[in-house]
Amino acid sequence: MRILIFSFAILFFSVANVVSNQEQDSTLQIIHVNHPSYPLRPKTTLSWEDSVLQMQSNDESRVRYLSMLASARQTVPIASGSQITKNPTYIIKVNVGTPAQPLLMALDTNNDAALVPCHMCLGCSSTTFNSTKSSTFNNVTCGSPQCSQVSNSNCGGKTSCHFNLPYGNSNVSANLAQDTLTLANNHIPNFTFGCVNSTTGTSLPAQGLMGLGRGPLSFISQTLTLYNSTFSYCLPNYKSSGFTGSLKLGPKFQPIQIKSTPLLKNSRRPSLYYVDLKAISVGANVVKIPPSAFAFDPNTGAGTIFDTGVQFTTLVMPAYVAVRDEFRRRMGKATVSSLGGFDTCYTVPITIPSITFMFQGMNMTLAQDNFLIHSTSGSTTCLAMAAEMDGSVNSVLNVIGSFQQQNHRILIDQPKSRLGVAWERCS
Ligand SMILES: *[C@@H]1O[C@H](CO)[C@@H](O)[C@H](O)[C@H]1NC(C)=O
Ligand SMILES: *[C@@H]1O[C@H](CO)[C@@H](O)[C@H](O)[C@H]1NC(C)=O
Ligand SMILES: *[C@@H]1O[C@H](CO)[C@@H](O)[C@H](O)[C@H]1NC(C)=O
Ligand SMILES: *[C@@H]1O[C@H](CO)[C@@H](O)[C@H](O)[C@H]1NC(C)=O
Ligand SMILES: *[C@@H]1O[C@H](CO)[C@@H](O)[C@H](O)[C@H]1NC(C)=O
Ligand SMILES: *[C@@H]1O[C@H](CO)[C@@H](O)[C@H](O)[C@H]1NC(C)=O
Ligand SMILES: *[C@@H]1O[C@H](CO)[C@@H](O)[C@H](O)[C@H]1NC(C)=O
């Protein structure tokens, strides 16, 4: 079996026909960064072990970043050179301006920002949007209501709404702007976004960022009348050759019958999609985990979120240890080994058929493809989850990662305040 080889090259690229014309109405393709036709796909010479270690270290900094967001800290405790979403996992194609300029942007379900790399941008390394070519482009002015929603706006003497945004170790400088955004066949006139003028550091993805968080100036809030805060995505299986999934915007094409769990809101961090994880079972056995490991607390940011930027589900230490120990117990006398952040690996077949996340009102049962990662040669298999590494006060957030979500449709339905999950072969 093949596994994902993680990307880390940032190159110049042109937006070729990466996205096929299968798109219709409000459905967009989601491309994995490892998609064969994705121009930024790296040519890596990493061994399986090294690529897994790479994925793990990316996850650790992403989880640290999400923990920081959850606890509403002002600054991000990121070591230099570490990454948040510089190497995004999923990409969508958007069109900005009139006539439309196609851009491939990084998808981030837990961020509000829409950041478009604009022409003349200092430090942007990919295709940029040339606003002077667009007849529908407008700068947002300083006195406008949108400008007052931007933190760190800097209007001193200027008429356009300029702002600085710390993003991991990046310092993003942008002008608030508006233009027509076209997604699949939907036109969104006067969409407000940050037109990035300069960026330092390594955290901001070269592609720019399309956030699907639910804060005040987010894409979700701006498209309320069109999509009614409803979308779903299906992340493709890394093993499939096509690597494409789909993002469906709006209530129209969503599954009618879907099991779901209530979405919880942390008012200090409205953009994060919290749910109430209550228990985990390994096979049929419900693992004994102290309820405090799952407790939702808006003050500390504790709880459980779904995220597409973290590859492997990361649990707070007491929850992870309990799951791992039950897993090992059920594997009996088989010799356990470790690999990087994975501490439960075997060279014999795994006899555990499933792992179930039990949410309030919904069980999400994972087949082996969603909790086991196999080496390229097939000789080593690891439990594809990890403990939050920090071990400090930050360690309060459980994150359901993309490996566990792949080949499921995840529905975010804010009017009904629920997160739905349905099995789907999307790749
Ligand atoms: C944008 O960046 C360019 C350099 O690339 C600089 O000359 C210009 O002053 C910047 N504009 C704003 C509004 O910051
Ligand atoms: C942006 O478009 C203008 C008008 O077509 C053109 O003169 C300029 O060279 C373009 N800039 C870049 C960086 O492509
Ligand atoms: C938008 O603002 C930038 C920077 O202040 C300026 O260079 C540009 O000409 C403005 N564009 C329009 C359409 O007003
Ligand atoms: C980010 O850029 C702004 C404007 O150039 C500057 O005032 C600020 O000090 C920078 N912050 C960091 C952390 O570099
Ligand atoms: C977009 O904004 C511009 C400038 O504020 C305005 O003239 C125009 O009517 C708006 N278009 C739509 C479709 O709202
Ligand atoms: C959004 O969905 C809710 C529940 O389905 C419905 O009651 C409401 O009217 C919808 N709002 C819009 C703007 O379509
Ligand atoms: C989830 O699974 C457990 C154990 O099998 C069962 O007791 C519970 O009723 C299930 N919950 C839902 C919502 O189906």
PDB file of C-alpha atoms in Angstrom, residues 145-282:
ATOM      1  CA  PRO A 145     -17.942  48.976   8.572  1.00  0.00           C
ATOM      2  CA  GLN A 146     -15.781  46.119   7.210  1.00  0.00           C
ATOM      3  CA  CYS A 147     -12.597  47.971   8.136  1.00  0.00           C
ATOM      4  CA  SER A 148     -13.728  48.307  11.733  1.00  0.00           C
ATOM      5  CA  GLN A 149     -14.077  44.507  11.926  1.00  0.00           C
ATOM      6  CA  VAL A 150     -10.430  43.991  11.097  1.00  0.00           C
ATOM      7  CA  SER A 151      -8.113  43.918  14.063  1.00  0.00           C
ATOM      8  CA  ASN A 152      -4.820  45.806  13.750  1.00  0.00           C
ATOM      9  CA  SER A 153      -6.212  48.018  11.010  1.00  0.00           C
ATOM     10  CA  ASN A 154      -3.898  50.863  10.257  1.00  0.00           C
ATOM     11  CA  CYS A 155      -5.559  53.827   8.633  1.00  0.00           C
ATOM     12  CA  GLY A 156      -3.175  56.591   9.579  1.00  0.00           C
ATOM     13  CA  GLY A 157      -3.426  59.115   6.762  1.00  0.00           C
ATOM     14  CA  LYS A 158      -4.393  56.509   4.184  1.00  0.00           C
ATOM     15  CA  THR A 159      -7.797  56.109   2.637  1.00  0.00           C
ATOM     16  CA  SER A 160      -7.528  52.379   2.059  1.00  0.00           C
ATOM     17  CA  CYS A 161      -7.952  49.981   4.970  1.00  0.00           C
ATOM     18  CA  HIS A 162      -4.521  48.567   5.579  1.00  0.00           C
ATOM     19  CA  PHE A 163      -3.851  45.923   8.223  1.00  0.00           C
ATOM     20  CA  ASN A 164      -1.133  43.729   9.637  1.00  0.00           C
ATOM     21  CA  LEU A 165      -1.889  40.177  10.610  1.00  0.00           C
ATOM     22  CA  PRO A 166       0.457  37.971  12.574  1.00  0.00           C
ATOM     23  CA  TYR A 167       0.017  34.425  11.296  1.00  0.00           C
ATOM     24  CA  GLY A 168       2.328  31.966  12.983  1.00  0.00           C
ATOM     25  CA  ASN A 169       5.797  33.248  12.243  1.00  0.00           C
ATOM     26  CA  SER A 170       4.535  35.283   9.285  1.00  0.00           C
ATOM     27  CA  ASN A 171       3.780  38.972   9.366  1.00  0.00           C
ATOM     28  CA  VAL A 172       1.162  39.600   6.725  1.00  0.00           C
ATOM     29  CA  SER A 173       0.537  43.102   5.465  1.00  0.00           C
ATOM     30  CA  ALA A 174      -2.604  43.542   3.384  1.00  0.00           C
ATOM     31  CA  ASN A 175      -5.194  45.979   2.132  1.00  0.00           C
ATOM     32  CA  LEU A 176      -8.818  45.166   2.670  1.00  0.00           C
ATOM     33  CA  ALA A 177     -10.384  44.917  -0.779  1.00  0.00           C
ATOM     34  CA  GLN A 178     -13.503  43.753  -2.545  1.00  0.00           C
ATOM     35  CA  ASP A 179     -14.027  41.940  -5.803  1.00  0.00           C
ATOM     36  CA  THR A 180     -16.210  39.324  -7.397  1.00  0.00           C
ATOM     37  CA  LEU A 181     -15.387  35.834  -6.182  1.00  0.00           C
ATOM     38  CA  THR A 182     -16.501  32.976  -8.393  1.00  0.00           C
ATOM     39  CA  LEU A 183     -16.712  29.488  -6.928  1.00  0.00           C
ATOM     40  CA  ALA A 184     -17.834  26.787  -9.324  1.00  0.00           C
ATOM     41  CA  ASN A 185     -20.806  28.549 -10.975  1.00  0.00           C
ATOM     42  CA  ASN A 186     -21.600  30.914  -8.128  1.00  0.00           C
ATOM     43  CA  HIS A 187     -20.700  34.604  -8.327  1.00  0.00           C
ATOM     44  CA  ILE A 188     -20.218  36.448  -5.077  1.00  0.00           C
ATOM     45  CA  PRO A 189     -20.037  40.177  -5.870  1.00  0.00           C
ATOM     46  CA  ASN A 190     -18.104  42.508  -3.572  1.00  0.00           C
ATOM     47  CA  PHE A 191     -16.523  39.724  -1.587  1.00  0.00           C
ATOM     48  CA  THR A 192     -14.252  41.281   1.055  1.00  0.00           C
ATOM     49  CA  PHE A 193     -10.762  39.838   1.419  1.00  0.00           C
ATOM     50  CA  GLY A 194      -7.227  40.766   2.377  1.00  0.00           C
ATOM     51  CA  CYS A 195      -5.184  41.683  -0.694  1.00  0.00           C
ATOM     52  CA  VAL A 196      -1.743  40.650   0.549  1.00  0.00           C
ATOM     53  CA  ASN A 197       0.889  43.272  -0.153  1.00  0.00           C
ATOM     54  CA  SER A 198       3.783  41.732   1.693  1.00  0.00           C
ATOM     55  CA  THR A 199       4.530  38.754   3.850  1.00  0.00           C
ATOM     56  CA  THR A 200       7.488  37.679   5.907  1.00  0.00           C
ATOM     57  CA  GLY A 201       8.223  34.372   7.592  1.00  0.00           C
ATOM     58  CA  THR A 202       7.171  30.938   6.470  1.00  0.00           C
ATOM     59  CA  SER A 203       3.724  30.310   7.929  1.00  0.00           C
ATOM     60  CA  LEU A 204       1.420  31.835   5.324  1.00  0.00           C
ATOM     61  CA  PRO A 205       0.815  29.357   2.516  1.00  0.00           C
ATOM     62  CA  ALA A 206       2.128  30.623  -0.809  1.00  0.00           C
ATOM     63  CA  GLN A 207      -1.311  30.020  -2.272  1.00  0.00           C
ATOM     64  CA  GLY A 208      -3.061  32.346   0.125  1.00  0.00           C
ATOM     65  CA  LEU A 209      -5.787  31.190   2.391  1.00  0.00           C
ATOM     66  CA  MET A 210      -9.475  30.495   2.035  1.00  0.00           C
ATOM     67  CA  GLY A 211     -10.868  30.165   5.521  1.00  0.00           C
ATOM     68  CA  LEU A 212     -14.156  28.395   6.144  1.00  0.00           C
ATOM     69  CA  GLY A 213     -14.373  29.441   9.802  1.00  0.00           C
ATOM     70  CA  ARG A 214     -17.507  31.170  10.983  1.00  0.00           C
ATOM     71  CA  GLY A 215     -16.314  34.498  12.480  1.00  0.00           C
ATOM     72  CA  PRO A 216     -17.774  37.922  11.544  1.00  0.00           C
ATOM     73  CA  LEU A 217     -15.853  38.769   8.339  1.00  0.00           C
ATOM     74  CA  SER A 218     -15.406  35.177   7.196  1.00  0.00           C
ATOM     75  CA  PHE A 219     -16.437  33.727   3.848  1.00  0.00           C
ATOM     76  CA  ILE A 220     -19.233  31.870   5.688  1.00  0.00           C
ATOM     77  CA  SER A 221     -20.619  35.101   7.155  1.00  0.00           C
ATOM     78  CA  GLN A 222     -20.297  36.994   3.870  1.00  0.00           C
ATOM     79  CA  THR A 223     -22.192  34.384   1.870  1.00  0.00           C
ATOM     80  CA  LEU A 224     -25.037  33.964   4.341  1.00  0.00           C
ATOM     81  CA  THR A 225     -27.809  34.648   1.823  1.00  0.00           C
ATOM     82  CA  LEU A 226     -26.264  32.388  -0.794  1.00  0.00           C
ATOM     83  CA  TYR A 227     -25.135  29.422   1.331  1.00  0.00           C
ATOM     84  CA  ASN A 228     -26.873  29.956   4.678  1.00  0.00           C
ATOM     85  CA  SER A 229     -23.753  28.949   6.650  1.00  0.00           C
ATOM     86  CA  THR A 230     -23.982  25.430   5.303  1.00  0.00           C
ATOM     87  CA  PHE A 231     -21.263  23.409   3.594  1.00  0.00           C
ATOM     88  CA  SER A 232     -19.900  19.919   3.474  1.00  0.00           C
ATOM     89  CA  TYR A 233     -16.689  18.338   2.362  1.00  0.00           C
ATOM     90  CA  CYS A 234     -15.453  14.881   1.545  1.00  0.00           C
ATOM     91  CA  LEU A 235     -11.716  14.386   1.863  1.00  0.00           C
ATOM     92  CA  PRO A 236     -10.225  11.862  -0.527  1.00  0.00           C
ATOM     93  CA  ASN A 237      -8.390   8.773   0.585  1.00  0.00           C
ATOM     94  CA  TYR A 238      -4.623   9.279   0.297  1.00  0.00           C
ATOM     95  CA  LYS A 239      -4.303   5.883  -1.301  1.00  0.00           C
ATOM     96  CA  SER A 240      -6.562   6.626  -4.242  1.00  0.00           C
ATOM     97  CA  SER A 241      -4.837   7.732  -7.424  1.00  0.00           C
ATOM     98  CA  GLY A 242      -7.053  10.756  -8.070  1.00  0.00           C
ATOM     99  CA  PHE A 243      -6.871  12.407  -4.662  1.00  0.00           C
ATOM    100  CA  THR A 244      -9.856  14.616  -5.338  1.00  0.00           C
ATOM    101  CA  GLY A 245     -12.706  15.210  -2.990  1.00  0.00           C
ATOM    102  CA  SER A 246     -15.454  17.766  -3.014  1.00  0.00           C
ATOM    103  CA  LEU A 247     -16.647  20.843  -1.230  1.00  0.00           C
ATOM    104  CA  LYS A 248     -20.388  21.473  -1.490  1.00  0.00           C
ATOM    105  CA  LEU A 249     -21.550  24.932  -0.586  1.00  0.00           C
ATOM    106  CA  GLY A 250     -25.073  25.755   0.523  1.00  0.00           C
ATOM    107  CA  PRO A 251     -28.000  23.669   1.760  1.00  0.00           C
ATOM    108  CA  LYS A 252     -29.198  22.538  -1.672  1.00  0.00           C
ATOM    109  CA  PHE A 253     -27.074  19.480  -2.394  1.00  0.00           C
ATOM    110  CA  GLN A 254     -26.510  18.213   1.114  1.00  0.00           C
ATOM    111  CA  PRO A 255     -27.516  14.761   2.331  1.00  0.00           C
ATOM    112  CA  ILE A 256     -31.043  14.847   3.744  1.00  0.00           C
ATOM    113  CA  GLN A 257     -30.534  11.957   6.125  1.00  0.00           C
ATOM    114  CA  ILE A 258     -27.287  12.249   8.053  1.00  0.00           C
ATOM    115  CA  LYS A 259     -26.322  11.405  11.596  1.00  0.00           C
ATOM    116  CA  SER A 260     -25.139  14.445  13.459  1.00  0.00           C
ATOM    117  CA  THR A 261     -23.876  15.929  16.687  1.00  0.00           C
ATOM    118  CA  PRO A 262     -24.479  19.455  18.017  1.00  0.00           C
ATOM    119  CA  LEU A 263     -21.915  22.116  17.068  1.00  0.00           C
ATOM    120  CA  LEU A 264     -20.629  23.938  20.132  1.00  0.00           C
ATOM    121  CA  LYS A 265     -19.608  27.580  20.126  1.00  0.00           C
ATOM    122  CA  ASN A 266     -16.658  29.082  21.918  1.00  0.00           C
ATOM    123  CA  SER A 267     -17.606  32.764  21.852  1.00  0.00           C
ATOM    124  CA  ARG A 268     -13.966  33.733  22.275  1.00  0.00           C
ATOM    125  CA  ARG A 269     -13.071  31.746  19.174  1.00  0.00           C
ATOM    126  CA  PRO A 270     -16.195  31.585  17.038  1.00  0.00           C
ATOM    127  CA  SER A 271     -14.319  30.245  14.037  1.00  0.00           C
ATOM    128  CA  LEU A 272     -13.449  26.849  15.553  1.00  0.00           C
ATOM    129  CA  TYR A 273     -15.865  23.963  14.964  1.00  0.00           C
ATOM    130  CA  TYR A 274     -16.233  22.366  18.388  1.00  0.00           C
ATOM    131  CA  VAL A 275     -18.199  19.173  19.049  1.00  0.00           C
ATOM    132  CA  ASP A 276     -18.858  17.116  22.165  1.00  0.00           C
ATOM    133  CA  LEU A 277     -16.729  13.959  22.087  1.00  0.00           C
ATOM    134  CA  LYS A 278     -17.899  11.758  24.968  1.00  0.00           C
ATOM    135  CA  ALA A 279     -16.067   8.436  24.613  1.00  0.00           C
ATOM    136  CA  ILE A 280     -13.931   6.287  22.320  1.00  0.00           C
ATOM    137  CA  SER A 281     -14.219   2.574  21.752  1.00  0.00           C
ATOM    138  CA  VAL A 282     -11.515   0.280  20.411  1.00  0.00           C
TER     139      VAL A 282
END
